[in-house]
Amino acid sequence: MTRRAPIVLVVLIAASALLAPWLAPHDPAAQLDISLLKNVAPSWSHWLGTDPYSRDVLSRAIFGARTSLSVAALATTLALIVGCTWGAAAASINARLGDGLMSMVDVLRSTPRVLLFLAVAVLLGPLGTVSLALVLGVTAWTGVSRLVFVLVREINTKPFVEAARAMGASRWLCLRRHVLPQLLDPIAASGALLLADLLAVEAGLSFIGLGVRPPQASWGSMLQDGLPYMRSAWWLTAVPSLLLIVTVLSAAAIADGLERPRSRG
Amino acid sequence: MASFLVRRLLHAIAVMAVAVTLGFALVHLAPGDAMTGSVTQADRSSEARDRLRTRAGLDQPLTTQYARFVRGAMRGDLGRSFVSDQPVVTIVGAALRNSLVLSAAGLCAAILLGLGVGSAQGWYPANRVWRVLGRTLTALYAVPEFVLAIGLIGLLAYGAGLLPVGGMSDPVTSLLGSTSERFVDAARHLLLPALTLALGWGAAVARQQRAAIAASAGDDFIRTARAKGRSERAALVSHALPATIAPVIAIIGLMLPAMVGGSFIIEVVFAWPGLAVAVVHAVAQRDVPVVSGAILVIALLVASSSLLIDVLIRAADPRQRAA
């Protein structure tokens, strides 16, 4: 795989997610003809076939990309913001308090996040795009905050930061002008990894019925609908599986590419 | 060692406190109250519901209820299911046993697979077979576990027809089969889900192991072993390998929380009658005590095994003991 391929793939999928209403041939939730169009194999009129509720799989895949990507992207953004703030704050304030903040993070990290998903699921039932992204983001920021914490502490001891401090620059100014610019690459890399991870988590949650509310299409909920028909209607599981694999692998490859320049330097 | 143990215990207690509070909050944040939320309660008369509410203690102040909940949890009393009225401990316990069987099988296979492929790949970097195997594992690691599971079901269960699609046993065999037939049947049902878990987890172990072995290949103690005239294989097995045991245990410790989530979904895919299936079922019926009980049990399991792992690392690595 060339270095550009994953970026092109992700951009393509993201573009079709954005343009879903114009690209998709049908309404993703419309049951076209429940008696005649149930589990029809791919053909010219339905490129990727239809599902057990006679919905068009191509349309669901495109709208599913919209759900899956927007949930993962929103959650990643939220996790990056919270994680960077928490980590940078813990590394910048006095050492004991900072360690205290980070041990809270460690406790959260060693609590399986599936527990929180369960709690939310039983309290609120299936979720919409935004609330699902919130729940995912809230559980995903701890890794980033660890990374930022370690890096900021490390850079804070470097001579150029100490020099700036000695010249009278405030902690905040140092953080903004000298420390954060050095962190952009690793943060971007962990963001891409997080995106890949959260795509998988969202799909998994929707797959076991704790994610988006049906009939909203998500790659995970498409897999859930398709699994019982795997023997007779392979396209129902093959399409979302392939999309998930391609997107997750591409995001991971992008993360890998972002990490490399740093280790070279 | 003592201060380390105390610190670790405090950490484990904090994790448990988070889980207990989450489990408790669950019962009491549910819209309306937990009684009106559950499906099967809807058709009961209001007096019957009040009686149930009194029995579950929902009419008392929150602090009293919290204290009761914690005390009950410590004694192993997690309340009763709103739906079946069975003790939660019974429901969760039976499911937990099945979950543990699957996770243990998956973990053992993952360790064998990861140590084997990772060591071989790190020790013989020029060997193409190991390199391809290692890369395949890494690629599989990036694929979401349940997608991998669906792929394996498609290939081995539906496609080749070799293995059962899901469940833990064949109903006919489990009723009529002899002991050995039942054992074979159970093993056949276990194989595919355990393999899925082993591939995902094994890849993480393999990556760690390859790096560790490759790094130690140039170390003095390995050079000494070679200079003494030990064979390549002996240098790997009795010198390089033992030195990498502690980091492998550490990796497993770090993976624990994620492993719970991973095996959770795998259980659902394969309809394995473990905690995941029980909990997803309970969520659908809004059977709050079962869900909060399962949350407690999972958290206890994770907290205690990560405690155990940290102690094991100390035991496996003399350098850590001295520190």
XYZ file of C-alpha atoms in Angstrom:
588
model
C 0.000 0.000 0.000
C 1.374 3.398 -0.905
C 1.317 6.066 1.768
C -1.477 7.991 0.090
C -3.905 5.112 -0.348
C -5.322 5.160 3.207
C -5.851 8.918 3.091
C -7.615 8.668 -0.262
C -9.835 5.874 1.036
C -10.822 7.730 4.186
C -11.507 10.921 2.215
C -13.646 8.971 -0.256
C -15.693 7.341 2.478
C -16.019 10.607 4.377
C -17.118 12.405 1.203
C -19.798 9.838 0.467
C -20.925 10.097 4.081
C -21.236 13.857 3.723
C -23.053 13.617 0.413
C -25.220 10.694 1.530
C -28.616 12.280 0.770
C -27.540 12.958 -2.812
C -25.562 9.776 -3.439
C -27.863 7.176 -1.944
C -30.376 5.840 -4.473
C -33.038 5.196 -1.806
C -34.122 6.284 1.645
C -32.004 4.082 3.981
C -34.968 3.287 6.221
C -37.571 2.816 3.478
C -38.921 -0.699 3.170
C -39.233 -0.839 -0.578
C -41.340 -3.925 -1.041
C -41.483 -6.325 1.872
C -42.917 -9.195 -0.168
C -40.801 -9.006 -3.328
C -37.556 -7.302 -2.341
C -36.544 -9.278 0.756
C -32.866 -10.282 0.744
C -32.506 -9.832 -3.018
C -28.957 -10.448 -4.242
C -26.922 -7.579 -5.750
C -28.170 -6.632 -9.210
C -28.274 -3.587 -11.500
C -31.305 -2.134 -9.767
C -29.860 -2.725 -6.266
C -26.093 -2.702 -6.567
C -25.499 -4.205 -3.146
C -28.782 -6.071 -2.842
C -31.520 -5.569 -0.269
C -31.837 -6.579 3.371
C -34.432 -8.677 5.268
C -36.669 -5.600 5.583
C -36.381 -4.954 1.830
C -34.226 -1.873 2.373
C -31.529 -0.971 -0.157
C -28.133 -2.084 1.196
C -26.124 0.470 -0.804
C -28.190 3.316 0.625
C -27.858 1.906 4.120
C -24.116 1.515 3.667
C -23.767 5.159 2.590
C -25.968 6.470 5.399
C -24.276 4.019 7.748
C -20.960 5.650 6.875
C -22.541 8.926 7.867
C -23.594 7.563 11.263
C -20.442 5.601 11.981
C -18.019 8.306 10.873
C -19.821 11.182 12.539
C -20.147 9.319 15.835
C -16.479 8.323 15.752
C -15.280 11.756 14.628
C -17.354 13.631 17.210
C -16.282 11.278 19.969
C -12.629 11.538 18.934
C -12.776 15.329 18.953
C -14.365 15.332 22.372
C -11.834 12.831 23.709
C -8.917 14.838 22.308
C -10.175 18.073 23.845
C -10.829 16.576 27.280
C -7.719 14.396 27.213
C -5.337 17.171 26.139
C -6.776 19.625 28.661
C -6.657 17.141 31.518
C -3.172 15.866 30.682
C -1.682 19.310 30.073
C -3.293 20.685 33.221
C -2.071 17.784 35.347
C 1.454 18.204 33.991
C 1.504 21.963 34.505
C 0.164 22.358 38.036
C 2.135 21.272 41.099
C 3.458 17.760 40.966
C 1.454 16.182 43.765
C -1.884 17.518 42.570
C -0.995 16.507 39.025
C -0.187 12.973 40.127
C -3.517 12.907 41.913
C -5.325 13.915 38.739
C -3.488 11.232 36.797
C -4.240 8.495 39.306
C -7.909 9.318 38.781
C -7.246 8.709 35.103
C -5.617 5.385 35.943
C -8.667 4.274 37.869
C -10.896 5.161 34.927
C -8.529 3.411 32.545
C -8.626 0.202 34.473
C -12.426 0.172 34.577
C -13.719 -1.550 31.443
C -15.670 0.963 29.402
C -18.262 -1.607 28.486
C -19.576 -1.148 32.037
C -20.423 2.475 31.372
C -22.019 1.586 28.045
C -24.209 -0.915 29.843
C -25.182 1.624 32.458
C -26.090 4.163 29.808
C -27.938 1.579 27.759
C -30.116 0.504 30.646
C -30.789 4.104 31.680
C -31.449 5.699 28.330
C -31.999 2.858 25.882
C -30.590 3.118 22.339
C -29.084 6.493 21.541
C -28.962 9.118 18.827
C -25.793 10.136 17.022
C -24.803 12.945 19.359
C -25.505 11.217 22.649
C -23.708 8.083 21.468
C -20.702 10.221 20.517
C -20.816 11.850 23.945
C -20.796 8.498 25.725
C -17.939 7.193 23.574
C -15.953 10.407 23.984
C -16.365 10.403 27.741
C -14.829 6.929 27.977
C -12.076 7.451 25.415
C -10.053 10.423 26.592
C -7.924 8.746 29.262
C -5.313 7.374 26.869
C -4.740 10.772 25.281
C -4.463 12.452 28.651
C -1.760 9.974 29.722
C 0.186 10.642 26.534
C -0.097 14.424 26.816
C 0.762 14.330 30.517
C 3.958 12.366 29.949
C 5.037 14.464 26.964
C 4.329 17.823 28.619
C 6.189 16.817 31.771
C 9.108 15.676 29.673
C 9.238 18.817 27.537
C 8.802 21.051 30.589
C 12.209 19.938 31.830
C 13.940 20.754 28.523
C 16.364 23.714 28.614
C 14.418 25.874 26.153
C 11.315 25.750 28.306
C 13.292 26.405 31.466
C 14.950 29.318 29.715
C 11.588 30.761 28.749
C 10.376 30.312 32.327
C 13.495 32.024 33.638
C 12.824 34.941 31.298
C 9.527 35.350 33.106
C 7.133 33.629 30.719
C 4.052 32.303 32.513
C 3.300 28.589 32.618
C 0.363 29.131 30.302
C 2.445 31.031 27.738
C 5.138 28.353 27.827
C 2.568 25.650 27.377
C 0.957 27.379 24.447
C 4.011 28.665 22.647
C 6.742 26.144 23.410
C 5.211 22.879 24.504
C 1.993 22.376 22.551
C 3.504 22.900 19.074
C 5.769 19.924 19.771
C 2.797 17.758 20.625
C 0.788 18.231 17.452
C 2.189 15.164 15.678
C 1.765 12.686 18.521
C -1.684 14.070 19.322
C -2.741 13.785 15.682
C -1.411 10.235 15.574
C -3.255 9.212 18.701
C -6.348 10.957 17.344
C -6.238 8.827 14.197
C -5.763 5.676 16.273
C -8.625 6.711 18.507
C -10.813 7.258 15.452
C -10.072 3.727 14.266
C -10.771 2.378 17.736
C -14.012 4.304 18.193
C -15.283 3.280 14.768
C -14.891 -0.294 15.911
C -16.468 0.399 19.297
C -19.462 2.162 17.771
C -19.965 -0.671 15.317
C -19.681 -3.178 18.146
C -22.194 -1.359 20.314
C -24.690 -0.957 17.502
C -24.100 -4.594 16.647
C -25.122 -5.839 20.095
C -28.018 -3.403 20.138
C -26.585 -0.892 22.618
C -25.738 1.702 19.966
C -27.881 3.688 17.565
C -31.616 3.338 17.634
C -33.022 1.219 14.788
C -33.943 1.883 11.946
C -31.009 4.309 11.796
C -28.324 2.710 9.667
C -24.855 2.168 11.115
C -22.363 -0.386 9.893
C -22.743 -2.164 13.216
C -26.525 -2.311 13.071
C -26.312 -3.538 9.458
C -24.169 -6.428 10.683
C -26.718 -7.147 13.384
C -29.513 -7.281 10.817
C -27.468 -9.434 8.458
C -25.930 -12.011 10.786
C -28.932 -14.391 10.937
C -29.034 -14.480 7.121
C -25.342 -15.092 6.589
C -25.793 -18.372 4.769
C -28.417 -17.189 2.295
C -27.610 -13.477 1.984
C -23.843 -13.025 2.307
C -23.904 -9.410 1.075
C -25.683 -8.275 4.228
C -22.631 -9.017 6.356
C -19.925 -8.740 3.692
C -20.655 -5.108 2.786
C -20.504 -3.541 6.267
C -17.629 -5.847 7.291
C -15.507 -4.763 4.339
C -16.337 -1.089 4.858
C -15.413 -1.352 8.530
C -12.176 -3.190 7.825
C -11.120 -0.738 5.111
C -11.910 2.338 7.198
C -10.368 1.054 10.412
C -7.205 -0.167 8.680
C -6.873 3.125 6.781
C -7.224 5.184 9.940
C -4.644 2.980 11.654
C -2.289 3.361 8.667
C -2.687 7.130 8.773
C -1.848 7.081 12.484
C 1.208 5.017 11.685
C 2.314 7.534 9.050
C 1.843 10.426 11.469
C 3.953 8.730 14.090
C 6.893 8.045 11.827
C 8.331 11.546 11.198
C 8.619 12.042 14.926
C 10.573 8.893 15.582
C 12.898 9.731 12.708
C 13.756 13.141 14.129
C 6.911 -4.595 48.581
C 4.528 -3.683 51.404
C 4.022 -0.104 50.268
C 3.582 -1.329 46.706
C 0.884 -3.736 47.813
C -0.888 -1.035 49.785
C -0.820 1.313 46.791
C -2.138 -1.375 44.479
C -4.862 -2.321 46.936
C -5.968 1.292 47.170
C -6.114 1.437 43.385
C -8.196 -1.734 43.247
C -10.514 -0.374 45.919
C -10.927 2.852 43.939
C -11.862 0.887 40.824
C -14.387 -1.083 42.841
C -15.800 2.100 44.372
C -16.353 3.528 40.893
C -18.119 0.333 39.860
C -20.245 0.057 43.008
C -21.348 3.648 42.643
C -22.078 3.116 38.962
C -24.077 0.014 39.766
C -25.973 1.820 42.485
C -26.554 4.944 40.426
C -27.971 2.731 37.729
C -30.742 1.443 39.936
C -31.612 4.900 41.150
C -31.184 7.144 38.150
C -33.477 5.081 35.990
C -36.341 7.329 34.870
C -39.272 7.220 37.271
C -37.911 4.473 39.430
C -36.520 1.104 38.642
C -39.894 -0.550 39.200
C -41.884 1.395 36.657
C -39.060 1.059 34.157
C -39.125 -2.670 33.735
C -41.395 -4.081 31.073
C -42.966 -6.866 33.048
C -43.912 -4.553 35.901
C -46.119 -2.379 33.746
C -49.145 -4.618 34.059
C -48.954 -5.088 37.828
C -51.331 -3.187 40.082
C -49.982 -0.186 41.909
C -50.269 -1.917 45.311
C -48.256 -4.856 44.047
C -45.686 -2.432 42.719
C -45.565 -0.614 46.034
C -44.981 -3.894 47.831
C -42.122 -4.745 45.498
C -40.748 -1.262 45.928
C -40.753 -1.649 49.699
C -39.082 -5.037 49.414
C -36.370 -3.607 47.177
C -35.987 -0.717 49.629
C -36.722 1.912 47.018
C -38.876 3.924 49.455
C -35.942 4.716 51.771
C -33.589 7.701 51.602
C -30.780 7.402 49.054
C -27.974 7.286 51.633
C -29.626 4.386 53.448
C -30.128 2.600 50.155
C -26.500 3.146 49.162
C -25.286 1.758 52.481
C -27.620 -1.208 52.062
C -26.427 -1.790 48.521
C -22.758 -1.732 49.527
C -23.352 -3.955 52.540
C -25.350 -6.394 50.436
C -22.698 -6.446 47.721
C -20.002 -7.225 50.272
C -21.992 -10.173 51.561
C -22.586 -11.375 48.024
C -26.223 -10.329 47.983
C -26.997 -8.382 44.831
C -30.766 -8.369 45.101
C -33.285 -10.158 42.934
C -34.085 -9.904 39.258
C -37.112 -7.723 38.514
C -38.107 -10.126 35.773
C -37.548 -13.688 36.967
C -37.299 -12.939 40.715
C -34.240 -15.202 40.908
C -31.321 -13.942 43.029
C -29.009 -11.900 40.826
C -26.039 -13.853 42.172
C -27.468 -17.069 40.725
C -28.072 -15.581 37.286
C -24.763 -13.773 37.110
C -22.847 -16.680 38.623
C -24.023 -19.193 36.028
C -23.271 -16.792 33.188
C -19.911 -15.905 34.684
C -18.808 -19.544 34.706
C -19.441 -19.838 30.977
C -17.696 -16.548 30.316
C -14.663 -17.641 32.267
C -14.404 -20.887 30.315
C -14.323 -18.953 27.053
C -11.973 -16.210 28.238
C -9.570 -18.667 29.833
C -9.420 -20.762 26.673
C -8.943 -17.653 24.542
C -6.286 -16.217 26.820
C -4.256 -19.446 27.019
C -4.350 -19.804 23.249
C -3.452 -16.135 22.827
C -0.427 -16.440 25.099
C 0.824 -19.552 23.313
C 0.225 -18.010 19.903
C 1.674 -14.635 20.814
C 4.745 -15.997 22.565
C 5.391 -18.486 19.773
C 4.988 -16.219 16.776
C 6.463 -13.161 18.487
C 9.561 -14.969 19.745
C 10.193 -16.719 16.458
C 9.744 -13.518 14.499
C 12.028 -11.559 16.807
C 14.686 -14.259 17.020
C 14.800 -15.148 13.317
C 14.119 -11.775 11.652
C 15.215 -13.101 8.264
C 12.805 -16.040 8.276
C 10.032 -15.333 5.839
C 7.451 -17.706 7.322
C 7.530 -16.047 10.730
C 7.542 -12.594 9.223
C 4.438 -13.309 7.156
C 2.724 -14.898 10.154
C 3.607 -11.935 12.329
C 2.342 -9.425 9.780
C -0.882 -11.383 9.331
C -1.466 -11.310 13.065
C -0.831 -7.569 13.173
C -3.307 -6.988 10.348
C -5.898 -9.157 12.084
C -5.300 -7.169 15.260
C -6.420 -3.985 13.507
C -9.676 -5.596 12.368
C -12.476 -5.183 14.928
C -12.841 -8.439 16.850
C -16.472 -9.061 16.033
C -15.890 -8.472 12.319
C -13.155 -11.081 12.522
C -15.623 -13.351 14.281
C -18.213 -12.868 11.549
C -15.564 -13.611 8.931
C -14.552 -16.808 10.710
C -18.176 -17.883 11.048
C -18.665 -17.281 7.348
C -15.556 -19.246 6.399
C -15.466 -22.125 8.859
C -19.040 -22.536 10.057
C -21.234 -21.613 7.102
C -18.695 -21.960 4.299
C -16.835 -25.141 5.150
C -19.472 -26.421 7.562
C -16.752 -27.629 9.927
C -17.884 -26.026 13.145
C -21.132 -24.972 14.819
C -22.252 -21.376 14.263
C -22.827 -20.530 17.903
C -24.051 -21.606 21.291
C -22.229 -23.663 23.863
C -23.553 -27.141 23.168
C -25.722 -29.071 20.788
C -29.140 -29.612 22.432
C -29.455 -33.223 21.272
C -25.929 -34.215 22.239
C -26.187 -32.525 25.613
C -29.318 -34.545 26.394
C -28.477 -37.920 24.885
C -24.747 -37.984 24.267
C -22.191 -39.904 26.296
C -19.640 -38.000 28.371
C -16.997 -38.124 25.666
C -19.451 -37.053 22.982
C -20.522 -34.130 25.136
C -16.907 -33.170 25.692
C -16.124 -33.208 21.965
C -19.280 -31.230 21.312
C -18.320 -28.611 23.901
C -14.824 -28.344 22.447
C -16.229 -27.869 18.941
C -18.473 -25.064 20.181
C -15.622 -23.478 22.097
C -13.124 -23.584 19.237
C -14.352 -20.739 17.036
C -15.018 -18.076 19.699
C -11.797 -18.954 21.520
C -9.874 -18.780 18.244
C -11.301 -15.322 17.524
C -10.223 -14.067 20.931
C -6.834 -15.746 20.611
C -6.117 -14.091 17.256
C -6.898 -10.607 18.519
C -5.194 -10.885 21.891
C -2.355 -13.019 20.564
C -1.438 -10.292 18.093
C -0.905 -7.805 20.916
C 1.229 -10.289 22.830
C 3.167 -11.166 19.670
C 3.982 -7.543 18.929
C 5.317 -6.990 22.423
C 7.210 -10.281 22.386
C 8.822 -9.668 18.994
C 10.127 -6.273 20.098
C 11.392 -7.666 23.407
C 13.145 -10.646 21.841
C 14.642 -8.591 19.022
C 15.939 -6.086 21.571
C 17.467 -8.741 23.788
C 19.078 -10.600 20.867
C 22.106 -8.317 21.067
C 22.301 -8.251 24.868
C 25.391 -9.338 26.757
C 23.749 -12.276 28.473
C 22.667 -13.691 25.137
C 26.136 -13.225 23.699
C 27.531 -15.017 26.710
C 25.129 -17.891 26.198
C 26.193 -18.199 22.575
C 29.856 -17.902 23.473
C 29.415 -20.778 25.925
C 28.410 -22.804 22.923
C 24.674 -23.074 23.552
C 22.620 -23.650 20.445
C 20.501 -20.849 18.980
C 17.344 -22.536 20.128
C 18.640 -23.064 23.659
C 19.736 -19.430 23.823
C 16.215 -18.406 22.874
C 14.306 -20.813 25.074
C 16.356 -20.745 28.257
C 17.913 -17.284 28.129
C 16.026 -14.777 25.993
C 12.518 -16.044 26.708
C 12.521 -15.941 30.530
C 13.693 -12.334 30.443
C 10.609 -11.308 28.469
C 8.010 -12.936 30.705
C 7.395 -9.905 32.926
C 6.630 -7.504 30.048
C 4.237 -10.040 28.533
C 2.371 -10.320 31.822
C 2.326 -6.522 31.962
C 0.817 -6.292 28.484
C -1.915 -8.701 29.458
C -2.590 -6.564 32.511
C -2.922 -3.454 30.379
C -5.214 -5.262 27.963
C -7.548 -6.562 30.677
C -10.228 -3.845 30.522
C -10.266 -3.975 26.724
C -10.372 -7.764 26.848
C -13.584 -7.621 28.845
C -15.157 -5.462 26.153
C -13.807 -7.637 23.364
C -14.994 -10.920 24.779
C -18.313 -9.264 25.533
C -19.071 -8.714 21.860
C -17.623 -12.069 20.840
C -19.987 -13.800 23.251
C -22.933 -12.051 21.621
C -21.772 -12.954 18.099
C -21.471 -16.625 19.004
C -24.529 -16.654 21.263
C -22.251 -17.966 24.012
C -24.426 -18.139 27.152
C -22.101 -15.961 29.233
C -22.311 -12.651 31.016
C -22.655 -10.643 27.805
C -25.718 -12.475 26.577
C -27.275 -12.371 30.048
C -26.627 -8.652 30.354
C -27.780 -7.702 26.865
C -30.939 -9.653 27.585
C -31.344 -7.861 30.916
C -30.796 -4.470 29.282
C -33.517 -5.217 26.760
C -35.909 -6.050 29.599
C -34.619 -3.177 31.746
C -33.839 -5.705 34.453
C -31.734 -3.211 36.405
C -30.510 -5.395 39.325
C -29.043 -7.955 36.945
C -27.215 -5.275 34.976
C -25.831 -3.564 38.055
C -24.881 -6.923 39.554
C -23.032 -7.880 36.389
C -21.243 -4.531 36.390
C -20.083 -5.206 39.946
C -18.898 -8.696 39.160
C -17.016 -7.626 36.040
C -15.353 -4.764 37.892
C -14.392 -7.014 40.792
C -12.923 -9.511 38.366
C -10.914 -6.904 36.487
C -9.712 -5.163 39.646
C -8.616 -8.371 41.319
C -6.953 -9.844 38.247
C -5.030 -6.675 37.530
C -3.921 -6.710 41.163
C -2.846 -10.313 40.752
C -0.990 -9.442 37.561
C 0.958 -6.633 39.198
C 2.011 -9.016 41.955
C 2.965 -11.625 39.336
C 5.125 -9.100 37.491
C 7.001 -8.442 40.709
C 7.468 -12.131 41.221
C 8.646 -12.699 37.651
C 11.100 -9.815 37.527
C 13.729 -9.681 40.271
C 14.659 -6.119 39.300
C 11.177 -4.936 40.220
C 11.330 -6.695 43.557
C 14.483 -4.827 44.530
C 13.048 -1.463 43.547
